[in-house]
Coordinates of N, CA and C in Angstrom, one line a residue:
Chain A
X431 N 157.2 77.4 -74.3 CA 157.3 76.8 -73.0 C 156.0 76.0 -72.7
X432 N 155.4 75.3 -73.6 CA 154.0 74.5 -73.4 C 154.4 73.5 -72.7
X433 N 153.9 73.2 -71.8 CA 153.9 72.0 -70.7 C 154.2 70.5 -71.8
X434 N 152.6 70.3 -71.7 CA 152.2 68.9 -73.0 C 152.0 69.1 -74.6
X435 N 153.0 69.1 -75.1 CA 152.6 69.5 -76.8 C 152.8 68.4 -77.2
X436 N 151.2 68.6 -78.6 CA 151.2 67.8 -79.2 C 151.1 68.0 -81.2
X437 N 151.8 67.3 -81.7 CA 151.5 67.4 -83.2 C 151.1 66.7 -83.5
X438 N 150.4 66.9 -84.8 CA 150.0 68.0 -85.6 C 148.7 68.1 -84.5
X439 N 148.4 69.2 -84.7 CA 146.9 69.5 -84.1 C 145.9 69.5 -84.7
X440 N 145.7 69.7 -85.7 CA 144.8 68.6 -87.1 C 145.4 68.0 -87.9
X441 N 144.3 66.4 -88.4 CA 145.6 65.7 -89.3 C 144.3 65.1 -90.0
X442 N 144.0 65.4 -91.5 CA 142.8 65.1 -92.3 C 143.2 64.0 -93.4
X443 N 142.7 62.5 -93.4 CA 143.8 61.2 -94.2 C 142.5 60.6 -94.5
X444 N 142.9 59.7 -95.1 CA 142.0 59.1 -96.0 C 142.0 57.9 -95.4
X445 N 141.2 57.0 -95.2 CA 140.8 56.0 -95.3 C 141.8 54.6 -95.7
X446 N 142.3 54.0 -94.4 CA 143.5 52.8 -95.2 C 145.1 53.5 -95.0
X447 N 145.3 54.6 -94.6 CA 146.4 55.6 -94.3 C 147.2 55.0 -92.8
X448 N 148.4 55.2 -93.0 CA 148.4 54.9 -91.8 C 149.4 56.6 -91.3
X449 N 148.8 56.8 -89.9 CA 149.6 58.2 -89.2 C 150.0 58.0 -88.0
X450 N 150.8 58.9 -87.6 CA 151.5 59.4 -86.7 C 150.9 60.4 -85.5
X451 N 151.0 60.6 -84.6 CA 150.2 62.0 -83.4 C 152.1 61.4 -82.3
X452 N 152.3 63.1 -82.6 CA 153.8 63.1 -81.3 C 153.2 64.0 -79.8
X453 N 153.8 63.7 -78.8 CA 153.6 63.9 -77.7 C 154.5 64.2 -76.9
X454 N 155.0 65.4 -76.3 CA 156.3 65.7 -75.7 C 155.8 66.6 -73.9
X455 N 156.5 66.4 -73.3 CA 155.8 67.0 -71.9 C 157.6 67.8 -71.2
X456 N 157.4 68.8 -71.0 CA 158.1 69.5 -70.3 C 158.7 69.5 -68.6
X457 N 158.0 68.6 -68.4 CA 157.5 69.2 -66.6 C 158.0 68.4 -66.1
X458 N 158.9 67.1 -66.8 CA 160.0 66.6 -66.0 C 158.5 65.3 -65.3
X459 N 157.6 64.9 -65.8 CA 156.7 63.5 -65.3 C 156.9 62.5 -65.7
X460 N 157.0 61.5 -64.9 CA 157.6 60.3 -65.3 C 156.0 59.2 -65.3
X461 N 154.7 59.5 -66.1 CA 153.7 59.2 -66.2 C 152.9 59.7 -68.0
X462 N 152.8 58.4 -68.9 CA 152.1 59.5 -69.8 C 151.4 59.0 -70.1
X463 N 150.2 59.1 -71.1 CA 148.7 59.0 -71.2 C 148.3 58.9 -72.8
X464 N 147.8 58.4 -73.2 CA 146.5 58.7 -74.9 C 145.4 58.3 -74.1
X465 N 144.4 59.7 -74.6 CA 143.5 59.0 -74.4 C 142.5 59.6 -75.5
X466 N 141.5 59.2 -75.9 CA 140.4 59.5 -77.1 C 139.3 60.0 -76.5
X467 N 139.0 61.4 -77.2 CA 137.4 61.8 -77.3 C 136.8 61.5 -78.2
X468 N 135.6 61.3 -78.0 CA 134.8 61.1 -79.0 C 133.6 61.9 -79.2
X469 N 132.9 62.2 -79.7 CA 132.0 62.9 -80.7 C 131.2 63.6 -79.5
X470 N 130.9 62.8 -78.4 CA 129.5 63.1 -77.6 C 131.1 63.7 -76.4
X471 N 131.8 63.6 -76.6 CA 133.2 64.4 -75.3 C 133.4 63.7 -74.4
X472 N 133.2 62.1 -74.7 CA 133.4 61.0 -73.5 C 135.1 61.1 -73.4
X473 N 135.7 61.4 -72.4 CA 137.0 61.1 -72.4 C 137.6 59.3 -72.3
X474 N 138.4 58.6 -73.3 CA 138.1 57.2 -72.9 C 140.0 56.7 -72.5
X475 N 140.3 56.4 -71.4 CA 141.9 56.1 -71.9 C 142.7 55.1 -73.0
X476 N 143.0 54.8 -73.3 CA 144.2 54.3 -74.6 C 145.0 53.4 -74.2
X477 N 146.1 54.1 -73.2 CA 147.6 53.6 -73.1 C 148.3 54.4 -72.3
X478 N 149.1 54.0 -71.6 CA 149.6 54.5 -70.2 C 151.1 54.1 -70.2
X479 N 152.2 55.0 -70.1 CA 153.7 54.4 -70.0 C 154.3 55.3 -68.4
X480 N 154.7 54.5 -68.0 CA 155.4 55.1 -66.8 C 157.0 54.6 -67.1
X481 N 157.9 55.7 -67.4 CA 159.5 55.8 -67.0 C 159.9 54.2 -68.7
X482 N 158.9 54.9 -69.8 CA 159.4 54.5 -70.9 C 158.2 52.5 -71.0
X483 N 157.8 52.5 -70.1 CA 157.4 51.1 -69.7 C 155.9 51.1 -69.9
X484 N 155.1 50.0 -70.9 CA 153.9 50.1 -70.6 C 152.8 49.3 -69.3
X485 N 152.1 50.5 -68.9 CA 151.4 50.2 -67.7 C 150.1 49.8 -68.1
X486 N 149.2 50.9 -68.6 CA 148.0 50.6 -68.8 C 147.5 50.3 -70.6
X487 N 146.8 49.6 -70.9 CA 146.8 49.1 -72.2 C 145.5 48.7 -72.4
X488 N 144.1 49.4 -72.5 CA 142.7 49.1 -72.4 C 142.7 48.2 -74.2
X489 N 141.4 48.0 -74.0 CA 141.2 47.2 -75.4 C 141.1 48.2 -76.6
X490 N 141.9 48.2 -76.9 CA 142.0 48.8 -78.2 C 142.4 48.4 -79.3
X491 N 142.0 48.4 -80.8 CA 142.3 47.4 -81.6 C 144.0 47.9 -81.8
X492 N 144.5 46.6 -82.1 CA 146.3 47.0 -82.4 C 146.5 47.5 -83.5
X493 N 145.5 48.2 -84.6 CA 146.3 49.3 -85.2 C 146.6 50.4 -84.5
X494 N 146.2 50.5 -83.0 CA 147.1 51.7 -82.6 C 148.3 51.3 -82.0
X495 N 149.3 51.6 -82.1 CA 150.7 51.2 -81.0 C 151.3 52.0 -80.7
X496 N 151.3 52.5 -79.3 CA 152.0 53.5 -78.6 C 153.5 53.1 -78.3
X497 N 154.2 54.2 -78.6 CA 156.1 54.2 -78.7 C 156.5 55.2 -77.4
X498 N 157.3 55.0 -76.8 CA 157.7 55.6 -75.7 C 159.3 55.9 -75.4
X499 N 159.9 56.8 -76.4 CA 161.2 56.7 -76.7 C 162.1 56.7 -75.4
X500 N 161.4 57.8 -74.7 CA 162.1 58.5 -73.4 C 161.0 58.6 -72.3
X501 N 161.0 59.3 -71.2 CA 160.0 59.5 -70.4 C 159.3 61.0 -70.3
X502 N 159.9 61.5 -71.7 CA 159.3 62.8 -72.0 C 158.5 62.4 -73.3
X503 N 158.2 61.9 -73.9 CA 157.5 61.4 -75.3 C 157.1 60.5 -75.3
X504 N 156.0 60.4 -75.8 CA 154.5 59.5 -76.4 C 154.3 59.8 -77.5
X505 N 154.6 59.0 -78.6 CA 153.9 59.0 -79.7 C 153.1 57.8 -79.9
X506 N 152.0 58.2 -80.7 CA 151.0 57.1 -81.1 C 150.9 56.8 -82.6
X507 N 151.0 55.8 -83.0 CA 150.7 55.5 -84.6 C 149.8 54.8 -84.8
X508 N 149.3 55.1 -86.2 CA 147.8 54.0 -86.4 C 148.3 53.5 -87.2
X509 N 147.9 52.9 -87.7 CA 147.6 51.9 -88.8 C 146.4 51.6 -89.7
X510 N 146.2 51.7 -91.1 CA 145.0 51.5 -91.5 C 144.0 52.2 -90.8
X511 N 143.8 53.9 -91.2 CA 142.8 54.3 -90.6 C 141.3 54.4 -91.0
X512 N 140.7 54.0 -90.1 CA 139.3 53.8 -90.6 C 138.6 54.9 -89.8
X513 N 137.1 54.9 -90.5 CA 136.4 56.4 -90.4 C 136.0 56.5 -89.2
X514 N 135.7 54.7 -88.2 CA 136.0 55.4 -86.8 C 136.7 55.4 -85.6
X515 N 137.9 56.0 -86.4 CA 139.3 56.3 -86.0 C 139.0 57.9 -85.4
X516 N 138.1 58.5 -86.3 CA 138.0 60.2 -86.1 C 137.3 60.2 -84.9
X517 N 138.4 61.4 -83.8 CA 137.9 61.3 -83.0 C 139.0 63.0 -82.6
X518 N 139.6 63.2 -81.3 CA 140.2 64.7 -81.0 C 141.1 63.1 -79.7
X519 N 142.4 63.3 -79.6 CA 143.0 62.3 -79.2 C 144.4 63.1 -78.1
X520 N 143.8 62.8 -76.7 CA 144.6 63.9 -76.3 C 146.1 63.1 -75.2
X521 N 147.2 63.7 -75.3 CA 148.0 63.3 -74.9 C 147.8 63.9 -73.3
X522 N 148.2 63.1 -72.0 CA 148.5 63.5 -70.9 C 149.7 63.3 -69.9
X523 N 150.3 63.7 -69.3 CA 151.3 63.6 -67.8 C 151.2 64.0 -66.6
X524 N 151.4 62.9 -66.2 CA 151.7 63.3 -64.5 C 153.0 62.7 -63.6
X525 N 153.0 63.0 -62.7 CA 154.1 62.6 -62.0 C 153.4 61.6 -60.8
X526 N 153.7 60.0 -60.8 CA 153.0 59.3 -59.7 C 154.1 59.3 -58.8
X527 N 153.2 59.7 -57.3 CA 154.0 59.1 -56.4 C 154.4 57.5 -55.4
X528 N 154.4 57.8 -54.9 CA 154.4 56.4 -54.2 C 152.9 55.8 -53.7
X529 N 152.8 54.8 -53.4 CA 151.2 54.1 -53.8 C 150.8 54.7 -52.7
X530 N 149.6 55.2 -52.8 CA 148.8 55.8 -51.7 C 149.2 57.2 -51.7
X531 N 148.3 58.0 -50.9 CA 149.2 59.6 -50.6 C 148.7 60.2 -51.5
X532 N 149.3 61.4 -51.6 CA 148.8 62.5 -52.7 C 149.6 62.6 -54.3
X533 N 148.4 63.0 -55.5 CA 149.9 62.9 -56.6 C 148.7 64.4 -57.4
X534 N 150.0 64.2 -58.6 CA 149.4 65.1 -59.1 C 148.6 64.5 -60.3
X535 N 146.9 65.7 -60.8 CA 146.1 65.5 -61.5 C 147.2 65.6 -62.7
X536 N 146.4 65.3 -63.4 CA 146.8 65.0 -65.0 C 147.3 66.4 -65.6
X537 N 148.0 67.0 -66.7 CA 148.2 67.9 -67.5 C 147.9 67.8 -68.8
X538 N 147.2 67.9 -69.3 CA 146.6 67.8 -70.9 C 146.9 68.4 -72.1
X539 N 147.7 68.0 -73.0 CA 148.1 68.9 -74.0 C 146.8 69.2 -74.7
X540 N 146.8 69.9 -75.7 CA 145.4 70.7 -76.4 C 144.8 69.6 -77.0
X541 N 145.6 68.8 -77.6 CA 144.3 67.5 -78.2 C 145.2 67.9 -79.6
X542 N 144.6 66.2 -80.5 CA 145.6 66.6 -82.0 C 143.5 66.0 -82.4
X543 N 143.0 67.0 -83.6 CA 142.0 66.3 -84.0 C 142.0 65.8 -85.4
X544 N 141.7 64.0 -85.2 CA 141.9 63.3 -86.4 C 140.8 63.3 -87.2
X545 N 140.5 63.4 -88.5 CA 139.8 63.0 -89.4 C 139.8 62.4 -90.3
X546 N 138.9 60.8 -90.6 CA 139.5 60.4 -91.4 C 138.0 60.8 -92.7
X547 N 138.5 60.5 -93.4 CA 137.5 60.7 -95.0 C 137.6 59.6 -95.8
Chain B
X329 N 133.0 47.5 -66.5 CA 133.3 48.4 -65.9 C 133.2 49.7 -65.2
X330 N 133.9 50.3 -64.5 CA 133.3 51.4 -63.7 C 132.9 52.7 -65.0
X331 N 131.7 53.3 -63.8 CA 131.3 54.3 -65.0 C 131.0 55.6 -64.1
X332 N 130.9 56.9 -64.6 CA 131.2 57.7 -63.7 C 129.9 58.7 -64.4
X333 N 128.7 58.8 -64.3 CA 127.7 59.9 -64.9 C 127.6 61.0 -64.2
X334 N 127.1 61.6 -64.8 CA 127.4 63.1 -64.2 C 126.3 64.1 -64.8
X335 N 125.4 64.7 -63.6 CA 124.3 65.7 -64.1 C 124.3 67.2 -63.5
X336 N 123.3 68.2 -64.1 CA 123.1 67.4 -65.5 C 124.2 67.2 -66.7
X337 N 123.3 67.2 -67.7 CA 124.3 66.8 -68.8 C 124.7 68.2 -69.5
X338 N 123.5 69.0 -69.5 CA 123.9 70.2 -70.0 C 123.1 71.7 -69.0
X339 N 123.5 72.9 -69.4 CA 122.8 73.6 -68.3 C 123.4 75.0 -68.8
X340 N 122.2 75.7 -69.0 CA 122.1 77.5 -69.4 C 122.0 78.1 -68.5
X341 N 123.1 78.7 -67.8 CA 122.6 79.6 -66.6 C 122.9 81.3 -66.9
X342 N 122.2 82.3 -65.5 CA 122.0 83.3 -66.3 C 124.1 84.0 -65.7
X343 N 124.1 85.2 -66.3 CA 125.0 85.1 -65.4 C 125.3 86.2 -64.3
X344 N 125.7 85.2 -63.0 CA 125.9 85.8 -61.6 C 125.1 84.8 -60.9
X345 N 124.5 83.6 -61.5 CA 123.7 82.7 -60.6 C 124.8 81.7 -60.6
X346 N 124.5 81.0 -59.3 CA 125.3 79.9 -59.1 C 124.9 78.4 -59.5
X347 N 126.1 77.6 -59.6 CA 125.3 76.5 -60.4 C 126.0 74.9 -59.5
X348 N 125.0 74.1 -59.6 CA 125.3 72.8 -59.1 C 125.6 71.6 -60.1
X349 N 126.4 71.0 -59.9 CA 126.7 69.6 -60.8 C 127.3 68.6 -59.7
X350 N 126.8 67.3 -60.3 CA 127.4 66.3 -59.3 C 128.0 65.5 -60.3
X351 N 128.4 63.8 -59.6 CA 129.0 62.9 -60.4 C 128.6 62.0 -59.5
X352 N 128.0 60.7 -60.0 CA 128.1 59.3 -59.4 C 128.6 58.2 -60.1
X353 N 129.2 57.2 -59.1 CA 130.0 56.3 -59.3 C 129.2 54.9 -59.1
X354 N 129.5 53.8 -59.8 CA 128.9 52.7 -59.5 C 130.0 52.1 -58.4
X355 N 130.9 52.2 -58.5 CA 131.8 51.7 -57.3 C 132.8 53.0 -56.6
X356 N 133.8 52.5 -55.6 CA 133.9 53.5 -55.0 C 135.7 54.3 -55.5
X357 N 135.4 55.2 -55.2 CA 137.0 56.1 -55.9 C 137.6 56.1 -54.5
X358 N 138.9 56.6 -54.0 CA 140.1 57.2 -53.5 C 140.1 58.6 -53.9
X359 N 140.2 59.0 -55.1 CA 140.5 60.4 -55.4 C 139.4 60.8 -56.2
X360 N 138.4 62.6 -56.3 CA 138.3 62.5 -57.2 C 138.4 63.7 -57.6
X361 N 138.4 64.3 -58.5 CA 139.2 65.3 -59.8 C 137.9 65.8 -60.5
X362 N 137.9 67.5 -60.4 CA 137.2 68.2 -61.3 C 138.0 68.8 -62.5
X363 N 137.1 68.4 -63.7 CA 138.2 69.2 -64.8 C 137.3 70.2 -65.3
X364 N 138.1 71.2 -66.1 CA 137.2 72.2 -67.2 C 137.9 71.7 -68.8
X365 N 137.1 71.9 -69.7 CA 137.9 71.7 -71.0 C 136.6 72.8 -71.5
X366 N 138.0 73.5 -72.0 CA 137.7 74.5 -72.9 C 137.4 74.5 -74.7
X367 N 137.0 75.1 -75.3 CA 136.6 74.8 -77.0 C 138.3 74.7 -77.0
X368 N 138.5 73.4 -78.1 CA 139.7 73.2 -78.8 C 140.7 72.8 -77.7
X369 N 140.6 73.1 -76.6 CA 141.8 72.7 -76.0 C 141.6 71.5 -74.7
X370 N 142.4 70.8 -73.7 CA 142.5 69.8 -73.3 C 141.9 70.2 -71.8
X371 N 141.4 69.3 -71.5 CA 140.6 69.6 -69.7 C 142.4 69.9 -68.8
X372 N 141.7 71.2 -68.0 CA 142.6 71.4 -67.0 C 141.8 70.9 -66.2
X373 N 142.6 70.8 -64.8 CA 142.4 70.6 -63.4 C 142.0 71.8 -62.8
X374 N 140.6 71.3 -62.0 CA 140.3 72.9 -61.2 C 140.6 71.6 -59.9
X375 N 139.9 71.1 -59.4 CA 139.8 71.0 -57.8 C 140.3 69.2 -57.7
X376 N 141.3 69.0 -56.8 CA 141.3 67.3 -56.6 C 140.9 67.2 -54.8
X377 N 140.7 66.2 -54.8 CA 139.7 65.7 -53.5 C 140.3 63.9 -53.2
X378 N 140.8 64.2 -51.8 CA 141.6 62.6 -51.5 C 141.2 62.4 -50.2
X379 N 139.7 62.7 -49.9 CA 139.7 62.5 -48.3 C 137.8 62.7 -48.7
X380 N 137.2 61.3 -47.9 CA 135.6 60.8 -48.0 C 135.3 62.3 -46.8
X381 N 134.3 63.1 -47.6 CA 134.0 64.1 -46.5 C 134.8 65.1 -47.0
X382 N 135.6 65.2 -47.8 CA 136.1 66.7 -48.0 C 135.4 68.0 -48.6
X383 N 135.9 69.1 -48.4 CA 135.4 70.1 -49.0 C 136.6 71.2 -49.5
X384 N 136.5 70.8 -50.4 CA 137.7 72.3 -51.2 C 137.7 73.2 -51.9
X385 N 137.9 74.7 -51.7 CA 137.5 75.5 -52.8 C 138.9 75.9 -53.5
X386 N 138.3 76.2 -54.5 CA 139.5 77.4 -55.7 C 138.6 78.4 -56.3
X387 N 138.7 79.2 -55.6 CA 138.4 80.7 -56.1 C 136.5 80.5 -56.0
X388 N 136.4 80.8 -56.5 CA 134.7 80.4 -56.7 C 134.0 79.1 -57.0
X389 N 134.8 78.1 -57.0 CA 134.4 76.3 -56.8 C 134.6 76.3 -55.5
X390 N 133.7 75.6 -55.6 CA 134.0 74.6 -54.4 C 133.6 73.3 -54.6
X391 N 133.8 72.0 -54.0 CA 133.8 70.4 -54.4 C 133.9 69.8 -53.1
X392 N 133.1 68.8 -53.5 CA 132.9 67.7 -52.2 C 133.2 66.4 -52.8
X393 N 133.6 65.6 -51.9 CA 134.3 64.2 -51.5 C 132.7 63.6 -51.0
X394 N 131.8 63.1 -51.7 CA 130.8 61.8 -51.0 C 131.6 61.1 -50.1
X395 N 130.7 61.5 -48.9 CA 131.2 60.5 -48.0 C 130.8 58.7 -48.2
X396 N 130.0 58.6 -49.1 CA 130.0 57.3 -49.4 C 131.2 56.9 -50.4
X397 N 132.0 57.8 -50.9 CA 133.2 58.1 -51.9 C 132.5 57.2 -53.4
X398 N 131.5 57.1 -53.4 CA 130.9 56.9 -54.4 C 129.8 58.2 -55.3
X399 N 130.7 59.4 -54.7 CA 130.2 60.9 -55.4 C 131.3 61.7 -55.2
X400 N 130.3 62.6 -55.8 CA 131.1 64.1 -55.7 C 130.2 65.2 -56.6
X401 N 130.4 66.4 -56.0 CA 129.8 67.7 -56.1 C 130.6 69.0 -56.8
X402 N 130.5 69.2 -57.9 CA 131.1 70.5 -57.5 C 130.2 71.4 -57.9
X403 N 130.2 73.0 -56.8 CA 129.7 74.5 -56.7 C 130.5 75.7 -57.5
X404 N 129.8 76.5 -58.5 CA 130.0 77.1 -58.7 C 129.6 78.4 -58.4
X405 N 130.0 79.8 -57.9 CA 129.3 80.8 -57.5 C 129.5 81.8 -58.5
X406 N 128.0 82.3 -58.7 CA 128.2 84.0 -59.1 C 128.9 83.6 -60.1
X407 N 128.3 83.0 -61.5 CA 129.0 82.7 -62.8 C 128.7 83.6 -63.5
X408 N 130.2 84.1 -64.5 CA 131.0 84.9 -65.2 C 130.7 84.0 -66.6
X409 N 130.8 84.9 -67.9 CA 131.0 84.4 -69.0 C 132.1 83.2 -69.3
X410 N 132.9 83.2 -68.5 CA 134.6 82.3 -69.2 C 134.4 81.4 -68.4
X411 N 133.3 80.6 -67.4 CA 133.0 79.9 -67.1 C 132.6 78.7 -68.2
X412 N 132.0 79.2 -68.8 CA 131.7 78.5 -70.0 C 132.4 77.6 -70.3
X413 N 132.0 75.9 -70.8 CA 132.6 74.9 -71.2 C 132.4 73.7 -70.7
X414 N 133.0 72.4 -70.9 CA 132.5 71.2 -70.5 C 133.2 71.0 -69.0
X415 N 132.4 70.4 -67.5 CA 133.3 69.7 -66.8 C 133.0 68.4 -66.8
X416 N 134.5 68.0 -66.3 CA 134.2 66.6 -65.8 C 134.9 66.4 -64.5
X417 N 133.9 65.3 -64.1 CA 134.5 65.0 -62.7 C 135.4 63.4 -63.4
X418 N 136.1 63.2 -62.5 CA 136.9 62.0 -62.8 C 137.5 61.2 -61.0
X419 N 137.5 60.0 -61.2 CA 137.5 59.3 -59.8 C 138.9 58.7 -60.3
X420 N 139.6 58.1 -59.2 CA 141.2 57.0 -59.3 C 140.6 56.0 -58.2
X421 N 141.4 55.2 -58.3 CA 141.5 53.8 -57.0 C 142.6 54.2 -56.6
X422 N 143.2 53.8 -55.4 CA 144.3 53.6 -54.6 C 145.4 53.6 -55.5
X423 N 146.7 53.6 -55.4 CA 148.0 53.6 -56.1 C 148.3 54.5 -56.9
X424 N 149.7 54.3 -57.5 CA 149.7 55.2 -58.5 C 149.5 55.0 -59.8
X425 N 149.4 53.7 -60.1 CA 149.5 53.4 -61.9 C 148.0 52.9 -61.7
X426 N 146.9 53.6 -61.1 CA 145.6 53.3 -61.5 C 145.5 54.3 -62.5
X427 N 144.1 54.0 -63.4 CA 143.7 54.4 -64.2 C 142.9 55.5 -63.9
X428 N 142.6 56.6 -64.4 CA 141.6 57.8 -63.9 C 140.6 57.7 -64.9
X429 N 138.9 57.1 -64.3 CA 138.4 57.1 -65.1 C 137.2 58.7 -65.1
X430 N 137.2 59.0 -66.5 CA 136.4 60.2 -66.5 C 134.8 60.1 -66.6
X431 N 134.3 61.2 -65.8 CA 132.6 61.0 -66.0 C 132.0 61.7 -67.6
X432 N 130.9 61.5 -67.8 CA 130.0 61.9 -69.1 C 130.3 63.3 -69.4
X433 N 130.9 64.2 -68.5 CA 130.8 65.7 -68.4 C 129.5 66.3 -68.7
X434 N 129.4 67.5 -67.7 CA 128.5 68.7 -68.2 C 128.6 70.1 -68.7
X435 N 128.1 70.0 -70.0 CA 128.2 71.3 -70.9 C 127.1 72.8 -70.1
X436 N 128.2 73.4 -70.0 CA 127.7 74.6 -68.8 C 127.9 75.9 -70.1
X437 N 126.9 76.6 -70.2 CA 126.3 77.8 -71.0 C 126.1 79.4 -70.4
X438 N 127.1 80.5 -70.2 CA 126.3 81.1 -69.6 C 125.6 82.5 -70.0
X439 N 124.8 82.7 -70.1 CA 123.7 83.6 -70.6 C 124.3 84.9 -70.2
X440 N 125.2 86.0 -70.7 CA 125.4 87.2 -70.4 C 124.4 88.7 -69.8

């Protein structure tokens, strides 16, 4: 009964690889999230889908492409991973309400941590 | 873009003493959000703040709303071992499909 799960939760590839990170949320939110930590624990956002649609889309190079089958799943794929690809990459949801007003903070699955070599 | 720092950056305290952290904003938030992130696992939510001037507690936090809404505070009292871990404060703009951007976080230590 985990809220936000994510697989794998370590994934160790080699260089030039291309992978997969899945993302699934329970809690019925129609908001989901990637976003990347990096080394020093800067949290940075990724990509944003609300109700299967993308919302937010920061600069990130397009070997990442986020897939949004349903409005319970987020998966992210890379492409050609390079060494500073490694990073702990955490999936999130929420439920937005209507603009203004009160909503809810984010729910965070555990993080999947990538390494590449 | 907006940037959210936050001090200090790290901090040993003994335990049962209480401890102060803030967060500043180069521009101004609507909401702003304390998290904890634990070793290995993803920041939960301890306290959110939607009102310039607020004060909220959860259990032994408490957090403030800058009334310039370009801050925020949060208090911890009489720290326990499991306190331990990184927070961050994090700000939103108005709406719902804004972005939540997160501060630097501070790595909190506590001395048994």
């Amino acid at each position: 009964d985990t809220a936000v799960s994510q697989t794998p939760k370590y994934l160790v590839t080699q260089m030039g690889n291309d992978k997969s990170i899945k993302c699934e949320q329970n809690l019925g939110h129609d908001t989901m999230y990637w976003y990347k930590q990096d080394s020093k624990k800067f949290l940075k956002i990724m990509f944003s889908y609300n109700n299967k649609e993308l919302i937010i889309n920061e600069t990130v190079p397009n070997r990442f492409s986020p897939k949004s089958p349903d409005k319970a799943h987020l998966n992210l794929h890379i492409n050609s991973l390079e060494l500073g690809d490694s990073a702990v990459y955490f999936c999130a949801s929420r439920r937005t309400g209507s603009t203004g007003g009160l909503w809810g903070g984010y729910t965070f699955g555990s993080g999947t941590r990538l390494t590449v070599v | 873009g907006q940037q959210l720092n936050q001090s200090p950056q790290s901090m040993f305290i003994q335990e049962g003493e209480d401890v102060s952290m803030n967060c500043t904003s180069s521009s101004i938030f609507n909401t702003w959000l304390w998290y904890k992130q634990d070793p290995g696992e993803g920041p939960v939510l301890l306290i959110a703040l939607y009102k310039a001037g607020e004060l909220t507690s959860n259990g032994r936090l408490t957090a403030q709303f800058g009334i310039t809404r370009k801050d925020s505070f949060l208090n911890i009292s009489a720290s326990i071992p499991s306190d331990v871990g990184i927070y961050f404060c994090a700000g939103q703009l108005a709406g719902g499909y804004q972005k939540v951007t997160f501060g630097t976080g501070t790595k909190l230590q506590v001395i048994p």
